[in-house]
mmCIF file of C-alpha atoms in Angstrom:
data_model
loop_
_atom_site.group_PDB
_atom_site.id
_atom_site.type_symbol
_atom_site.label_atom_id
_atom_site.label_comp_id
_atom_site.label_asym_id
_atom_site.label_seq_id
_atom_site.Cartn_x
_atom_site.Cartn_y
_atom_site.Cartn_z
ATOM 1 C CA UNK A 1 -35.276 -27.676 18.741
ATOM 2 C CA UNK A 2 -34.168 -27.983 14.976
ATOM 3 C CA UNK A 3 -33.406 -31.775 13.952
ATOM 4 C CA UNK A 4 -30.453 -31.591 12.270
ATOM 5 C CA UNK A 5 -29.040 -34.430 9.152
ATOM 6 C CA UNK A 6 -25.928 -34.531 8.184
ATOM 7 C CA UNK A 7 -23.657 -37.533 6.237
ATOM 8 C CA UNK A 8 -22.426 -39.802 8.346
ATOM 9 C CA UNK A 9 -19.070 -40.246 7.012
ATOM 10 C CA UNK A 10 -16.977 -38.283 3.924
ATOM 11 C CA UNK A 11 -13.222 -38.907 2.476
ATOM 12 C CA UNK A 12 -10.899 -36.935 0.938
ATOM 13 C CA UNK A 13 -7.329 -36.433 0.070
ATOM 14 C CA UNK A 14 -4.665 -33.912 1.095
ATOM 15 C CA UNK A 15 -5.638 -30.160 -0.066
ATOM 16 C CA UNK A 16 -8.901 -30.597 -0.901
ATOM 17 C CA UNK A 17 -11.735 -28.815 -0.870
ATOM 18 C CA UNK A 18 -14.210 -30.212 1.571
ATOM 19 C CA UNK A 19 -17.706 -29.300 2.001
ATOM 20 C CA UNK A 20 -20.200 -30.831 4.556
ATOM 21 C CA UNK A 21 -23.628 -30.338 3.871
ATOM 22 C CA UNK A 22 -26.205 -29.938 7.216
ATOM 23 C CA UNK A 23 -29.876 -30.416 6.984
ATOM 24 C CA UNK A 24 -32.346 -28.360 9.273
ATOM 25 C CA UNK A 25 -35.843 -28.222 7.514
ATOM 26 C CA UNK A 26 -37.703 -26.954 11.135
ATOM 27 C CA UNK A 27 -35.067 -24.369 11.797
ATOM 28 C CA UNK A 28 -36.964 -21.396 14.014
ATOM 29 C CA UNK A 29 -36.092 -17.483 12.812
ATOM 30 C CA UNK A 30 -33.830 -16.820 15.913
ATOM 31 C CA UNK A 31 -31.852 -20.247 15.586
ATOM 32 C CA UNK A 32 -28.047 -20.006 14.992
ATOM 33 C CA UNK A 33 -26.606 -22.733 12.622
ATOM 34 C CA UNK A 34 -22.996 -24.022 14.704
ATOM 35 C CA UNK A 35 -20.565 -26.368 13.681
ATOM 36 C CA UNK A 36 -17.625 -28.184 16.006
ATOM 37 C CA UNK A 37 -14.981 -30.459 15.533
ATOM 38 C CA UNK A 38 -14.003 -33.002 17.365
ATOM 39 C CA UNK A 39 -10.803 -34.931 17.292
ATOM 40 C CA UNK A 40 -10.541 -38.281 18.873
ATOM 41 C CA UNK A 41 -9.946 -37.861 23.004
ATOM 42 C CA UNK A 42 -10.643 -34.561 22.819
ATOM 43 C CA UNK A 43 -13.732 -32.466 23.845
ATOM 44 C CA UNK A 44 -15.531 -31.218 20.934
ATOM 45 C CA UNK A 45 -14.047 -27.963 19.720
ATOM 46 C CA UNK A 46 -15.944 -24.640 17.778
ATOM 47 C CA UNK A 47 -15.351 -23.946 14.105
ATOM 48 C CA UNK A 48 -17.597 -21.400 12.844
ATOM 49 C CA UNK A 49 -21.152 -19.610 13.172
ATOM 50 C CA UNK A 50 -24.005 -18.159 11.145
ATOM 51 C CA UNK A 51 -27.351 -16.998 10.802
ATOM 52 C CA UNK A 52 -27.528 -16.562 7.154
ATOM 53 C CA UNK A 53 -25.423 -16.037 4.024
ATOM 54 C CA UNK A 54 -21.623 -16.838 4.465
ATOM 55 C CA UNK A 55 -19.255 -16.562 7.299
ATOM 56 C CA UNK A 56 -15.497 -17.161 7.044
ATOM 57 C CA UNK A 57 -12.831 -17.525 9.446
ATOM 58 C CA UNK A 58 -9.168 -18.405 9.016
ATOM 59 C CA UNK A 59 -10.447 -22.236 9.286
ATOM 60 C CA UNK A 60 -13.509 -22.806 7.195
ATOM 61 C CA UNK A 61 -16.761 -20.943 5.543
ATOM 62 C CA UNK A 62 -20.098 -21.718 6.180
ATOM 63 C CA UNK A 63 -22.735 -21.263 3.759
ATOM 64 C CA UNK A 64 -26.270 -20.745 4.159
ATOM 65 C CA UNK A 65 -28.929 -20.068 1.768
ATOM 66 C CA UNK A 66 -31.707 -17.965 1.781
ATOM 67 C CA UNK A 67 -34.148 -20.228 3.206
ATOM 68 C CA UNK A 68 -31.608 -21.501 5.997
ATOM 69 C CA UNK A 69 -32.926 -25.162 5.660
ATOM 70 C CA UNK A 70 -29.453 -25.887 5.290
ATOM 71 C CA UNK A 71 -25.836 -25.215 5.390
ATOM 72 C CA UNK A 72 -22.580 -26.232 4.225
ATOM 73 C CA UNK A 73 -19.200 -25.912 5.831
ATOM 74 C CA UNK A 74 -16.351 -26.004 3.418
ATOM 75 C CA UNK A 75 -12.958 -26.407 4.377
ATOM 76 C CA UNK A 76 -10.271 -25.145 2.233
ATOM 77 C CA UNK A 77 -7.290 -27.271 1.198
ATOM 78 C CA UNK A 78 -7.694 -29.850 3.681
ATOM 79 C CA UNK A 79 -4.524 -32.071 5.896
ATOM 80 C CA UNK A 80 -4.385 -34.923 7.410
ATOM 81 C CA UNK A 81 -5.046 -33.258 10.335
ATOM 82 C CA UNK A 82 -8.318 -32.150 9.576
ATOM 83 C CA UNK A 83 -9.385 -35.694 10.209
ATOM 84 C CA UNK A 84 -12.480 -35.607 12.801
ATOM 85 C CA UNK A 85 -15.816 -35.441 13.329
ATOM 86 C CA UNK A 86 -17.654 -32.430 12.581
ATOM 87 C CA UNK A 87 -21.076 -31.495 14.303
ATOM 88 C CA UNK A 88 -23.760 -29.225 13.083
ATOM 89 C CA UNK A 89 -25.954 -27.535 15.306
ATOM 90 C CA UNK A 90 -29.112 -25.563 15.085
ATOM 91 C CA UNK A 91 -31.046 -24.399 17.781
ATOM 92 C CA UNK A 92 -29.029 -24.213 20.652
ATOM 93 C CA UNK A 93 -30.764 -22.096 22.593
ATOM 94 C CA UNK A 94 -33.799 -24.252 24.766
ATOM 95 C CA UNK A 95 -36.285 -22.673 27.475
ATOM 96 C CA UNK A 96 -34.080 -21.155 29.700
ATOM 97 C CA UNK A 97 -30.592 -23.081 28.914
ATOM 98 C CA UNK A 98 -27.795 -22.921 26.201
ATOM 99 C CA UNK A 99 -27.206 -26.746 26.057
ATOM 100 C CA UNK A 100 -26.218 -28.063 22.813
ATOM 101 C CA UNK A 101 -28.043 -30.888 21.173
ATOM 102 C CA UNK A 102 -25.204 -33.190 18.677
ATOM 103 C CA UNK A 103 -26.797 -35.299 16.237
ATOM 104 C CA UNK A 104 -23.981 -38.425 14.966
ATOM 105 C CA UNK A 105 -21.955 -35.925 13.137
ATOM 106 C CA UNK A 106 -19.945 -36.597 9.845
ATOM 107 C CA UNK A 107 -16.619 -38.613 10.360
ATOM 108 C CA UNK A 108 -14.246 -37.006 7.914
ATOM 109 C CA UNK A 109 -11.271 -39.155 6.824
ATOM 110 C CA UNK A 110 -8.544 -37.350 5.037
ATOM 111 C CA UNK A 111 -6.117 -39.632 3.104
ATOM 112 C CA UNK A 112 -1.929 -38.758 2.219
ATOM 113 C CA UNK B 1 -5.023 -18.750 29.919
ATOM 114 C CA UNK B 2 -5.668 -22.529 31.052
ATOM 115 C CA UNK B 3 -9.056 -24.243 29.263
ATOM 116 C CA UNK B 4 -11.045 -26.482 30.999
ATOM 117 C CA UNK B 5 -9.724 -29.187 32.678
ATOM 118 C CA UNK B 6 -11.158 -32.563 33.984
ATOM 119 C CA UNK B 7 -10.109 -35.266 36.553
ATOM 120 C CA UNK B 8 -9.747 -37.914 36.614
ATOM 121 C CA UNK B 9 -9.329 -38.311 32.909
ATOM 122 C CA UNK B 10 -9.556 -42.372 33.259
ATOM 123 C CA UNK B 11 -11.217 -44.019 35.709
ATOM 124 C CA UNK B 12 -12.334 -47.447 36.111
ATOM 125 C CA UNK B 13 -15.216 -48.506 38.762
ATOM 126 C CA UNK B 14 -16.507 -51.975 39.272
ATOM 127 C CA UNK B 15 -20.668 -52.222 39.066
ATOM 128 C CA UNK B 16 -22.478 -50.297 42.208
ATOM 129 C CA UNK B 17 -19.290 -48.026 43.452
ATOM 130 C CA UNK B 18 -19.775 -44.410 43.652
ATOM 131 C CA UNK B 19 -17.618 -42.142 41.254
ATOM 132 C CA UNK B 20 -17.058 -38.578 41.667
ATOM 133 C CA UNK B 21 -15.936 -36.698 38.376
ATOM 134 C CA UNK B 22 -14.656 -33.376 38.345
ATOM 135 C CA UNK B 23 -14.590 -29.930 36.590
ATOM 136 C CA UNK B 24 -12.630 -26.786 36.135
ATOM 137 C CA UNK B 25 -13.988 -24.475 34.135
ATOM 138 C CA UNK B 26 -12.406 -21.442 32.585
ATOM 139 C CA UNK B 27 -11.972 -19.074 35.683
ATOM 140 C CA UNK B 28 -15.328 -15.962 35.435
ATOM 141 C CA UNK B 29 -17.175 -18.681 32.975
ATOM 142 C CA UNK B 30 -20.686 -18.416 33.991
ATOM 143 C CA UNK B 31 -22.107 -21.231 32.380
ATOM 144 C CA UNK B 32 -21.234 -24.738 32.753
ATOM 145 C CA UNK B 33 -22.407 -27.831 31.149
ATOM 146 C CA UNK B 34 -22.385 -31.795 31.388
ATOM 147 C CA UNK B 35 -22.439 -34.066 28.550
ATOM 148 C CA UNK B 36 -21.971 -38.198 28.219
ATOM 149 C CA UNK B 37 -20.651 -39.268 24.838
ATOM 150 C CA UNK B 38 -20.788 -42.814 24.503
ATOM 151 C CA UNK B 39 -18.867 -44.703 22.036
ATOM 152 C CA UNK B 40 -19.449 -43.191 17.904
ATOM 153 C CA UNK B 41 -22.459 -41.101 19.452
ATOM 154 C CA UNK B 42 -22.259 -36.880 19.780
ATOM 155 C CA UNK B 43 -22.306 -35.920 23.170
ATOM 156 C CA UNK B 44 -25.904 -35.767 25.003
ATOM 157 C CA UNK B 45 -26.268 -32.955 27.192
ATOM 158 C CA UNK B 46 -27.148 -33.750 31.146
ATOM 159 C CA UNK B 47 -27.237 -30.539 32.932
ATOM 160 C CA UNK B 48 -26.386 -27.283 32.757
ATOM 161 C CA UNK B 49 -24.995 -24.208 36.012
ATOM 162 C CA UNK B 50 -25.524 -20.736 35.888
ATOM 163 C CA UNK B 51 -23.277 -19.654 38.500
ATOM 164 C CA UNK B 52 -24.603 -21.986 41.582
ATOM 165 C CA UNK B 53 -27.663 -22.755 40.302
ATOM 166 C CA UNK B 54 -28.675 -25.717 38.694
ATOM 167 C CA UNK B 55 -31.455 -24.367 35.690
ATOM 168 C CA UNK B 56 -31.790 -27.584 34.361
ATOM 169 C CA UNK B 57 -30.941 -30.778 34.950
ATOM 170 C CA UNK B 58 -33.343 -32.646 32.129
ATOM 171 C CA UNK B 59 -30.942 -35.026 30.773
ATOM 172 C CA UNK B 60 -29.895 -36.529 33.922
ATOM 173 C CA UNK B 61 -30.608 -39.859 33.304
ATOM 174 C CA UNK B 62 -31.764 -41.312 36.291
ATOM 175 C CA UNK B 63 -31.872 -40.241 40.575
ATOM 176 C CA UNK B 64 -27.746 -42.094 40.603
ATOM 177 C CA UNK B 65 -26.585 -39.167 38.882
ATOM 178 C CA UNK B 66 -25.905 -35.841 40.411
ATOM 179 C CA UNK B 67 -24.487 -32.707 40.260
ATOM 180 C CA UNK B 68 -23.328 -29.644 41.867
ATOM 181 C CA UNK B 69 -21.323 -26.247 41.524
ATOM 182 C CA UNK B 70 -21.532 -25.153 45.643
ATOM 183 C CA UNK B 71 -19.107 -22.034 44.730
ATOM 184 C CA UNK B 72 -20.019 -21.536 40.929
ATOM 185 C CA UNK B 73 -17.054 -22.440 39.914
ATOM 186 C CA UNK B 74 -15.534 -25.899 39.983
ATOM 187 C CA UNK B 75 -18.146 -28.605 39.791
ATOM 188 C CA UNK B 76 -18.475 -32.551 40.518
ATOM 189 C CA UNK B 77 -20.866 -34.842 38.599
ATOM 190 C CA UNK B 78 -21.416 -37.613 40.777
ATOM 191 C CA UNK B 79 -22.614 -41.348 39.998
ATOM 192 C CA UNK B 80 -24.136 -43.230 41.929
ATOM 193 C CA UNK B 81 -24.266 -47.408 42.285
ATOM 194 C CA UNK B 82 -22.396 -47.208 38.722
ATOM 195 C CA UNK B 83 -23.771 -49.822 36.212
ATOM 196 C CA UNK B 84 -22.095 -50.822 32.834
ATOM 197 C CA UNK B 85 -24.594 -49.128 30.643
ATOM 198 C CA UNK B 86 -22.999 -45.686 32.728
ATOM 199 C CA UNK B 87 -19.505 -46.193 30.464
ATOM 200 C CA UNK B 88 -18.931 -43.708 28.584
ATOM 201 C CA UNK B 89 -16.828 -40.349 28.033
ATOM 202 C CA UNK B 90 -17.830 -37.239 30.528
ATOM 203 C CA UNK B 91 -17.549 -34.023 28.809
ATOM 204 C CA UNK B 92 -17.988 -30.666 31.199
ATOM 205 C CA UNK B 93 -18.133 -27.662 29.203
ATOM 206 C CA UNK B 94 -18.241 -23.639 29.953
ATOM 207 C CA UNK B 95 -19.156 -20.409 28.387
ATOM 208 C CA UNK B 96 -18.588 -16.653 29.727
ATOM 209 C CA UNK B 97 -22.411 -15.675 29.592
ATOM 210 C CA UNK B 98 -25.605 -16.522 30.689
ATOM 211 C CA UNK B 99 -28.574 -16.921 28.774
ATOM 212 C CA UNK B 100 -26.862 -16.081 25.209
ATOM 213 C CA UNK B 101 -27.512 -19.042 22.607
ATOM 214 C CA UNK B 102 -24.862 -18.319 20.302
ATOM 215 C CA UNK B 103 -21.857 -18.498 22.819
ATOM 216 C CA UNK B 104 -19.166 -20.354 22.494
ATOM 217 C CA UNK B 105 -18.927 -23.145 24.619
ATOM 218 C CA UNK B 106 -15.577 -24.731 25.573
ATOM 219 C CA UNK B 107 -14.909 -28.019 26.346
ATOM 220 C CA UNK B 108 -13.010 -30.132 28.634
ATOM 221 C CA UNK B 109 -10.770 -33.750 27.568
ATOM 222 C CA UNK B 110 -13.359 -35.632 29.229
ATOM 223 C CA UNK B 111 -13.312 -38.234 31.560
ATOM 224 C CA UNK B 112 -13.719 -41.638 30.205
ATOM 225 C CA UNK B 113 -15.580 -44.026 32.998
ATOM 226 C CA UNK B 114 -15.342 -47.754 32.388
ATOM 227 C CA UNK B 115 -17.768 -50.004 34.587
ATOM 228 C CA UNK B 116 -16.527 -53.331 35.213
#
């Protein structure tokens, strides 16, 4: 499965742009890149998915370039409510299961 | 419309009593998946239900933990002889299909286990 490297922690202010940058140098051709959020005492939570170019949906965009060795979610005009910890994920798909393999994930801290 | 749901959502167990965790995934989910999440880490997957059947069960981490899904629907991580380094957060997870990598997968609250 594709290793995936992502910041461990970003800040930001109120309205915002953010954008989260995930590095997957190994990623195989049928790999999907994920990303979920995950507020504290909460499960984590699906954002957005892509295979390649951009994908947007009324929460974020994710952008990945041609080689897909990485991707970047953005989020638009972030709140304080965006604060979390967002997980990129390549390669879910293992053998004969779906499980999902996290890495640390990037703690996002929005500030008033 | 209910997500999934766990129970307890707290529970506290002194070293080497038995805990039983529990599930509900979203009713007709196929799929359904345990992860542990201990403290700052992403969750860690330990096994994963197609229906009634157990496909893999890799990240188990050792014989004191086990699982089942009897009816495919609702299912109950058990933990045996609990030991401190077993504290953490319980995540069970679901997703309508079987054998699709790009599903969605929706999670539970969690259960948080403290061992004493």
């Amino acid at each position: 499965l594709a290793k995936t490297t992502q910041p461990i922690s970003m800040d930001s202010y109120e309205g915002q742009e953010v954008n989260i940058t995930c590095s997957h140098n190994n990623i195989a051709t049928n790999d999907y890149i994920t990303w979920y959020q995950q507020f504290p005492s909460q499960g984590p939570r699906f954002i957005i998915q892509g295979y390649k170019t951009k994908v947007t949906n009324e929460v974020a965009s994710l952008f990945i370039p041609a080689d897909r060795k990485s991707s970047t979610l953005s989020l638009p005009r972030v709140s304080l409510s965006d604060t979390a910890v967002y997980y990129c994920l390549v390669g879910a798909r293992a053998r004969n299961t779906d499980k999902l393999i996290f890495g640390t994930g990037t703690r996002l801290q929005v500030f008033p | 419309g209910a997500g999934v749901s766990q129970s307890p959502r707290y529970k506290v167990a002194k070293r080497g009593q038995d805990v039983a965790l529990r599930c509900d995934p979203i009713s007709g989910h196929v799929s359904l998946f345990w992860y542990q999440q201990a403290l700052g880490q992403g969750p860690e997957f330990l096994t994963y239900f197609q229906n009634e059947a157990q496909l893999d069960k890799s990240g188990l981490p050792s014989d004191r933990f086990f699982a089942e899904r009897p009816e495919g629907s609702v299912s109950t991580l058990k933990i045996q002889r609990t030991q401190q380094e077993d504290s953490a957060v319980y995540l069970c997870a679901s997703s309508p299909r079987q054998g699709v990598g790009t599903d969605t997968q929706y999670f539970g609250p969690g259960t948080r286990l403290t061992v004493l």
